[in-house]
Amino acid sequence: MRWAVLVGLAVCAGSAFAHGEVDDVLPTEPGVVFEAAAALRHLSADAVLPSARLSGYLLQGDAGPALRGTQLEHGTVGLAVRLDGTWGAQWVLGKHGSDPAHVEAAWLQARHDTDDATWLLSAGRQQPAMGAVLGGAGHLDRFGLVPLAVRMAVNDQWIDDGLQLGWRRDMGASTWRADAGLWRGQAFPGAAHGGAVPSLHAGWTQGPWAVDAVAARFEPQGRGSAIGGTAGHSHSAPVCDAALNKVVCFSGRSQLAAASWRWSGLNAEQPWSVTLTAAGWLRHETGAIESANGQADYRGSNRGGWLEALWHVRPQWELGWRGERLSASHRLNGPGASLLASETQLNAYTPSNRHTLMLGYSPADWADVRVEAGRESVGGTRVSFASVRLVFNYATMPVGGR
């Protein structure tokens, strides 16, 4: 298990008390909140889902997560602590399937409230700010499978070590958010070697509308992609050493951009029982790739997104559809380009898509039962699937404090 190291904060913080915005996960009053969440899933499919490996998009080259059968889709336990109006912290331990448990969050926060805005500075391991749609897709979500676009862009979930400065302001009926971060950049599409990663996020909400956008720039040096049909699943890229043993290595620049839009009819002036969502990711890369058999200049553009519609049939029931599409373009120039395209399976690329129907029932505020049926096509392989999911999300009331 890898533990994150918390770094100190140095900010000029006032004594005003926290207002507790919806995107501040810490308690509004001094105290400690215990949080636990889990999604248990049984998934049946005609064959291994091709989205697990997602060939043709220059990922890590492993077989990806095991998706069929009965398993712990995602589980977390954690603590959220507020010491006073300025200081707070969060710690979360997560687990996926049979993978080892890992720290998903371990950060400190300093907060300063003014008459018209709130400033937040957080340091440690965390998910960079992306908004509810982009940041929550595929993890304890309404739909069980991580969107294809998220798999392509950040290999399931972007968690990194770094600093992030946030700004929040209410302006009448609307709320504006902005965040700037600086990260180690070892999470995909980064690598163990490379420069620090800057990120920017902007968000706006008003009534039923919510819009978010995020951008980041990685400079991986020697990001590995396994070749030869590697089995199993890994959260880290294969090592690129001098031998280049069964690995293709990318060095260059990787730029991420994403945006989301959501309209929630339940929050409209004249409420509708419908929620509509659209989201998209772009990963654009330029640099060089090499293996033991050759090297080439590389330029790739990977694009994907999804549309989602939810019908809130009754207070405890909802029906949903998610449609996804993923595409890419790759260019290789130089000696060994053809062989490298074969080793990375870029020559096997075809557009990918997935469609899923979902029926959800919430017997309690902290529990959901969800049934899904869908079909996906990746790399020319089409597979149908069906699943039953039990999702639990529980948090205590704040205890302690003053």
Coordinates of C-alpha atoms in Angstrom, one line a residue:
M1 CA 0.0 0.0 0.0
R2 CA 1.3 3.4 -0.9
W3 CA 0.8 6.2 1.6
A4 CA 0.6 9.8 0.6
V5 CA 2.8 12.3 2.4
L6 CA 1.0 15.4 3.5
V7 CA 2.8 18.6 3.0
G8 CA 2.4 21.8 5.1
L9 CA 0.2 24.7 4.2
A10 CA 1.2 28.3 4.5
V11 CA -1.6 30.8 3.8
C12 CA -3.0 33.9 5.2
A13 CA -6.2 32.7 6.7
G14 CA -9.0 34.7 8.4
S15 CA -11.2 33.8 11.3
A16 CA -14.5 33.7 9.4
F17 CA -16.3 30.4 9.7
A18 CA -16.9 28.1 6.8
H19 CA -20.2 28.4 4.9
G20 CA -20.2 24.8 3.7
E21 CA -20.7 24.9 -0.1
V22 CA -22.0 21.9 -1.8
D23 CA -18.5 21.1 -3.3
D24 CA -16.7 21.4 0.1
V25 CA -16.7 17.8 1.4
L26 CA -15.6 18.9 4.9
P27 CA -18.1 19.4 7.8
T28 CA -19.6 22.9 8.1
E29 CA -19.0 22.7 11.9
P30 CA -15.9 21.7 13.9
G31 CA -15.9 17.9 14.3
V32 CA -15.2 14.6 12.6
V33 CA -17.4 12.8 10.0
F34 CA -16.9 9.1 9.3
E35 CA -17.7 8.1 5.7
A36 CA -18.1 4.7 4.1
A37 CA -19.3 3.8 0.6
A38 CA -19.4 0.6 -1.5
A39 CA -20.7 -0.7 -4.8
L40 CA -21.1 -4.5 -5.1
R41 CA -21.7 -5.7 -8.6
H42 CA -22.5 -8.9 -10.5
L43 CA -21.9 -8.5 -14.2
S44 CA -22.7 -11.1 -16.9
A45 CA -21.4 -10.8 -20.5
D46 CA -21.1 -12.8 -23.7
A47 CA -17.3 -12.5 -23.4
V48 CA -14.6 -10.4 -21.7
L49 CA -15.6 -6.8 -22.2
P50 CA -13.2 -5.2 -24.7
S51 CA -13.3 -1.9 -22.9
A52 CA -11.2 -3.4 -20.1
R53 CA -8.1 -3.5 -22.3
L54 CA -9.3 -0.6 -24.7
S55 CA -6.8 -1.4 -27.4
G56 CA -6.0 1.3 -30.0
Y57 CA -5.7 4.3 -27.6
L58 CA -2.1 4.0 -26.3
L59 CA -2.9 3.2 -22.7
Q60 CA -0.7 1.0 -20.4
G61 CA -1.2 -2.1 -22.4
D62 CA -2.4 -4.3 -19.6
A63 CA -5.6 -6.4 -19.6
G64 CA -7.4 -3.8 -17.5
P65 CA -9.8 -4.4 -14.6
A66 CA -11.7 -7.7 -14.3
L67 CA -15.3 -6.7 -15.0
R68 CA -17.3 -10.0 -15.2
G69 CA -18.6 -11.9 -12.2
T70 CA -19.4 -10.8 -8.6
Q71 CA -17.0 -8.3 -7.1
L72 CA -16.4 -5.2 -5.1
E73 CA -16.7 -2.6 -7.8
H74 CA -15.5 0.2 -5.6
G75 CA -15.3 0.7 -1.8
T76 CA -14.1 3.5 0.4
V77 CA -13.8 4.4 4.1
G78 CA -12.6 7.7 5.3
L79 CA -12.7 10.6 7.7
A80 CA -13.5 14.3 7.1
V81 CA -12.3 16.6 9.8
R82 CA -12.9 20.3 10.4
L83 CA -10.8 21.8 13.3
D84 CA -12.2 25.3 13.0
G85 CA -13.2 27.9 10.5
T86 CA -9.8 27.7 8.8
W87 CA -8.3 24.2 9.0
G88 CA -9.6 20.9 7.9
A89 CA -8.5 17.6 6.4
Q90 CA -9.7 14.4 4.6
W91 CA -8.4 10.9 4.5
V92 CA -9.9 8.1 2.3
L93 CA -8.8 4.5 1.7
G94 CA -10.2 2.9 -1.4
K95 CA -10.3 -0.6 -3.0
H96 CA -11.3 -1.9 -6.4
G97 CA -12.1 -5.6 -7.0
S98 CA -9.1 -7.7 -6.0
D99 CA -6.6 -4.8 -6.3
P100 CA -4.7 -3.8 -3.2
A101 CA -6.2 -1.1 -1.0
H102 CA -4.8 2.3 -1.7
V103 CA -5.1 5.9 -0.4
E104 CA -7.4 7.9 -2.6
A105 CA -7.3 11.1 -0.5
A106 CA -5.0 12.4 2.2
W107 CA -5.0 16.2 2.2
L108 CA -5.0 19.3 4.4
Q109 CA -7.1 22.4 3.7
A110 CA -6.9 26.0 4.7
R111 CA -9.9 28.1 4.1
H112 CA -10.5 31.9 4.1
D113 CA -13.9 33.4 3.8
T114 CA -14.4 37.0 2.8
D115 CA -17.7 39.0 2.4
D116 CA -18.2 37.9 -1.2
A117 CA -16.0 34.9 -1.8
T118 CA -14.3 31.8 -0.4
W119 CA -10.7 30.8 -0.9
L120 CA -9.5 27.2 -0.4
L121 CA -5.9 25.8 -0.4
S122 CA -5.5 22.1 -0.2
A123 CA -2.3 20.1 -0.2
G124 CA -1.7 16.3 -0.4
R125 CA -3.3 13.4 -2.3
Q126 CA -6.6 14.3 -3.9
Q127 CA -8.6 14.3 -7.1
P128 CA -8.1 17.6 -9.0
A129 CA -11.3 19.7 -9.2
M130 CA -13.3 18.8 -12.3
G131 CA -16.9 19.3 -11.2
A132 CA -19.5 16.7 -10.3
V133 CA -20.1 15.2 -13.8
L134 CA -16.4 14.7 -14.8
G135 CA -15.1 13.9 -11.3
G136 CA -17.8 11.4 -10.4
A137 CA -18.3 9.5 -13.6
G138 CA -17.9 5.7 -13.1
H139 CA -17.1 5.6 -9.3
L140 CA -20.1 4.9 -7.1
D141 CA -22.0 6.5 -10.0
R142 CA -25.5 5.8 -11.3
F143 CA -23.9 3.7 -14.1
G144 CA -21.4 1.0 -13.1
L145 CA -18.9 1.0 -16.0
V146 CA -16.4 3.8 -16.2
P147 CA -17.1 5.9 -19.3
L148 CA -14.9 5.0 -22.3
A149 CA -13.8 8.6 -22.5
V150 CA -12.6 8.6 -18.9
R151 CA -10.7 5.3 -19.4
M152 CA -9.0 6.8 -22.5
A153 CA -8.1 10.1 -20.8
V154 CA -7.0 9.2 -17.3
N155 CA -7.1 5.4 -17.1
D156 CA -10.2 5.3 -14.9
Q157 CA -9.5 8.0 -12.3
W158 CA -7.1 10.9 -11.8
I159 CA -5.7 11.0 -8.3
D160 CA -2.5 12.9 -7.7
D161 CA -0.3 14.5 -5.1
G162 CA -0.1 18.3 -5.2
L163 CA -1.4 21.7 -4.3
Q164 CA -4.7 23.3 -5.4
L165 CA -6.0 26.8 -4.9
G166 CA -9.8 27.3 -5.2
W167 CA -12.1 30.2 -5.4
R168 CA -15.9 30.2 -4.9
R169 CA -18.3 33.1 -5.3
D170 CA -22.1 33.4 -5.2
M171 CA -23.4 36.1 -7.5
G172 CA -27.1 36.3 -7.0
A173 CA -28.7 33.1 -8.3
S174 CA -25.4 31.8 -9.8
T175 CA -22.3 30.3 -8.3
W176 CA -18.8 30.6 -9.9
R177 CA -15.9 28.3 -9.2
A178 CA -12.2 28.3 -10.3
D179 CA -9.3 26.1 -9.3
A180 CA -5.6 26.1 -10.2
G181 CA -3.5 23.1 -9.3
L182 CA 0.1 21.9 -9.5
W183 CA 0.7 18.1 -9.4
R184 CA 3.5 15.5 -9.4
G185 CA 2.2 14.1 -12.7
Q186 CA 2.9 10.5 -12.0
A187 CA -0.7 9.4 -12.6
F188 CA -1.7 8.5 -16.2
P189 CA -1.2 10.1 -18.7
G190 CA 1.9 11.1 -16.8
A191 CA 4.8 8.9 -15.8
A192 CA 7.3 8.4 -13.0
H193 CA 9.6 10.8 -14.8
G194 CA 8.5 14.2 -16.1
G195 CA 7.7 17.7 -15.1
A196 CA 5.1 19.1 -12.7
V197 CA 1.6 19.2 -14.1
P198 CA -0.5 22.4 -14.0
S199 CA -4.3 22.2 -14.1
L200 CA -7.1 24.6 -14.4
H201 CA -10.8 24.2 -13.7
A202 CA -13.8 26.6 -14.1
G203 CA -17.4 25.9 -13.2
W204 CA -20.7 27.7 -13.1
T205 CA -24.1 26.7 -11.7
Q206 CA -27.5 28.5 -11.8
G207 CA -30.8 26.9 -11.0
P208 CA -31.0 23.7 -13.1
W209 CA -27.8 24.5 -15.1
A210 CA -24.2 23.3 -14.3
V211 CA -21.2 23.7 -16.6
D212 CA -17.6 22.7 -15.9
A213 CA -14.4 22.7 -17.9
V214 CA -10.9 21.5 -17.0
A215 CA -7.5 21.4 -18.7
A216 CA -4.0 20.0 -17.8
R217 CA -0.6 19.5 -19.4
F218 CA 1.6 16.5 -18.7
E219 CA 5.2 16.0 -19.9
P220 CA 5.8 12.2 -19.4
Q221 CA 9.3 10.9 -20.0
G222 CA 9.4 7.2 -20.6
R223 CA 5.7 6.3 -20.0
G224 CA 5.5 2.6 -20.6
S225 CA 2.9 0.6 -22.5
A226 CA 3.2 -3.2 -22.3
I227 CA 3.2 -5.3 -25.4
G228 CA 2.6 -9.0 -26.1
G229 CA -0.9 -9.3 -24.6
T230 CA 0.0 -8.7 -21.0
A231 CA -2.5 -10.2 -18.5
G232 CA -3.7 -8.7 -15.3
H233 CA -4.3 -5.2 -14.3
S234 CA -2.0 -2.5 -13.0
H235 CA -2.5 1.1 -11.7
S236 CA 1.0 2.1 -12.8
A237 CA 2.7 2.1 -16.2
P238 CA 5.3 -0.5 -17.1
V239 CA 8.9 0.5 -16.4
C240 CA 10.9 1.9 -19.3
D241 CA 14.5 0.8 -18.8
A242 CA 17.5 0.5 -21.2
A243 CA 16.5 -3.0 -22.2
L244 CA 13.0 -2.0 -23.3
N245 CA 11.8 -5.5 -22.5
K246 CA 8.3 -6.1 -23.8
V247 CA 7.4 -2.4 -23.5
V248 CA 6.9 0.6 -25.7
C249 CA 7.9 3.9 -24.2
F250 CA 6.4 7.4 -24.9
S251 CA 8.1 10.6 -24.2
G252 CA 6.7 14.0 -25.0
R253 CA 3.7 16.1 -24.1
S254 CA 0.2 15.0 -23.2
Q255 CA -2.6 17.6 -23.0
L256 CA -6.0 17.0 -21.4
A257 CA -9.1 19.0 -21.8
A258 CA -12.7 18.2 -20.7
A259 CA -16.1 19.8 -20.4
S260 CA -19.5 18.9 -19.0
W261 CA -23.0 20.3 -19.1
R262 CA -25.9 19.2 -17.0
W263 CA -29.6 20.4 -16.8
S264 CA -31.5 19.1 -13.8
G265 CA -35.2 19.6 -14.3
L266 CA -35.9 19.0 -10.6
N267 CA -34.2 22.3 -9.9
A268 CA -36.1 24.3 -12.6
E269 CA -38.6 27.0 -11.8
Q270 CA -41.3 24.6 -13.2
P271 CA -39.9 21.2 -12.1
W272 CA -39.5 18.5 -14.6
S273 CA -38.6 14.9 -13.7
V274 CA -35.8 14.8 -16.2
T275 CA -32.0 15.3 -15.9
L276 CA -29.9 15.7 -19.1
T277 CA -26.0 15.5 -19.2
A278 CA -23.3 15.8 -21.8
A279 CA -19.6 15.4 -21.2
G280 CA -16.4 15.0 -23.3
W281 CA -12.7 14.4 -22.9
L282 CA -9.7 15.1 -25.2
R283 CA -6.2 13.7 -24.9
H284 CA -3.7 15.1 -27.4
E285 CA -0.2 13.8 -27.5
T286 CA 3.0 14.7 -29.4
G287 CA 6.4 13.2 -28.9
A288 CA 8.3 10.0 -29.7
I289 CA 7.7 6.3 -29.0
E290 CA 10.3 3.6 -29.0
S291 CA 10.7 -0.1 -28.3
A292 CA 13.5 -2.6 -28.7
N293 CA 12.6 -2.9 -32.4
G294 CA 12.5 0.7 -33.5
Q295 CA 11.5 4.3 -32.8
A296 CA 9.2 6.9 -34.4
D297 CA 7.7 10.4 -34.0
Y298 CA 4.2 10.2 -32.7
R299 CA 1.1 12.4 -32.8
G300 CA -2.2 11.2 -31.5
S301 CA -5.6 12.8 -30.8
N302 CA -8.1 10.8 -28.7
R303 CA -11.6 12.1 -28.3
G304 CA -14.6 10.8 -26.4
G305 CA -17.8 11.7 -24.6
W306 CA -21.2 10.6 -23.5
L307 CA -24.8 11.8 -23.4
E308 CA -27.1 10.8 -20.5
A309 CA -30.8 11.1 -19.8
L310 CA -32.5 10.3 -16.5
W311 CA -36.2 10.1 -15.9
H312 CA -37.1 10.4 -12.2
V313 CA -40.2 8.2 -12.5
R314 CA -41.1 8.5 -8.8
P315 CA -39.2 9.7 -5.7
Q316 CA -37.5 6.3 -5.3
W317 CA -37.4 5.2 -8.9
E318 CA -35.4 6.4 -11.9
L319 CA -34.8 5.2 -15.5
G320 CA -31.6 6.2 -17.3
W321 CA -29.8 5.9 -20.6
R322 CA -26.1 6.6 -21.4
G323 CA -24.7 6.6 -24.9
E324 CA -20.9 6.8 -25.4
R325 CA -18.5 7.2 -28.3
L326 CA -14.7 7.2 -28.5
S327 CA -12.5 8.0 -31.5
A328 CA -8.8 8.7 -32.2
S329 CA -6.3 9.5 -34.9
H330 CA -2.7 8.4 -34.8
R331 CA 0.4 9.3 -36.9
L332 CA 3.7 7.5 -36.7
N333 CA 6.7 8.6 -38.7
G334 CA 10.2 7.1 -38.7
P335 CA 12.1 3.8 -38.8
G336 CA 10.1 1.0 -37.4
A337 CA 6.8 2.9 -37.5
S338 CA 4.8 -0.1 -38.9
L339 CA 6.2 -2.4 -36.2
L340 CA 5.5 0.1 -33.5
A341 CA 2.0 0.5 -34.6
S342 CA 1.5 -3.3 -34.4
E343 CA 3.2 -3.5 -31.0
T344 CA 1.0 -0.8 -29.5
Q345 CA -2.1 -2.1 -31.4
L346 CA -2.7 1.3 -32.8
N347 CA -3.1 -0.4 -36.2
A348 CA -6.1 -2.2 -34.8
Y349 CA -7.9 1.0 -33.9
T350 CA -11.5 1.4 -34.7
P351 CA -14.1 3.9 -33.2
S352 CA -15.7 2.6 -30.0
N353 CA -19.2 3.0 -28.5
R354 CA -21.4 1.8 -25.7
H355 CA -25.1 2.1 -24.9
T356 CA -26.5 1.3 -21.5
L357 CA -30.0 1.3 -20.0
M358 CA -30.4 1.5 -16.2
L359 CA -33.3 1.1 -13.7
G360 CA -32.6 2.3 -10.2
Y361 CA -34.5 2.0 -6.9
S362 CA -33.5 3.8 -3.7
P363 CA -35.1 2.1 -0.6
A364 CA -33.2 4.5 1.7
D365 CA -31.2 7.7 1.4
W366 CA -28.0 5.6 1.8
A367 CA -28.8 2.6 -0.4
D368 CA -29.5 2.0 -4.1
V369 CA -30.3 -1.1 -6.2
R370 CA -29.5 -0.7 -9.9
V371 CA -30.0 -3.0 -12.9
E372 CA -28.3 -2.4 -16.2
A373 CA -28.2 -3.8 -19.6
G374 CA -26.0 -2.7 -22.5
R375 CA -23.8 -3.4 -25.5
E376 CA -20.4 -2.1 -26.3
S377 CA -18.2 -2.2 -29.4
V378 CA -14.4 -1.7 -29.0
G379 CA -11.8 -2.7 -31.6
G380 CA -14.4 -4.3 -33.7
T381 CA -15.5 -6.6 -30.9
R382 CA -19.1 -6.4 -29.9
V383 CA -20.2 -7.7 -26.5
S384 CA -23.6 -7.5 -24.6
F385 CA -23.7 -7.3 -20.8
A386 CA -26.1 -7.1 -17.9
S387 CA -25.5 -6.3 -14.3
V388 CA -27.0 -5.9 -10.8
R389 CA -25.5 -3.4 -8.5
L390 CA -25.9 -2.6 -4.8
V391 CA -24.6 0.9 -3.9
F392 CA -24.2 2.1 -0.3
N393 CA -23.2 5.6 0.8
Y394 CA -23.2 6.5 4.5
A395 CA -21.8 9.3 6.5
T396 CA -22.2 10.0 10.3
M397 CA -23.2 13.4 11.7
P398 CA -20.2 15.5 12.9
V399 CA -18.9 14.4 16.3
G400 CA -16.6 16.3 18.6
G401 CA -15.6 19.8 17.9
R402 CA -16.8 22.8 20.0

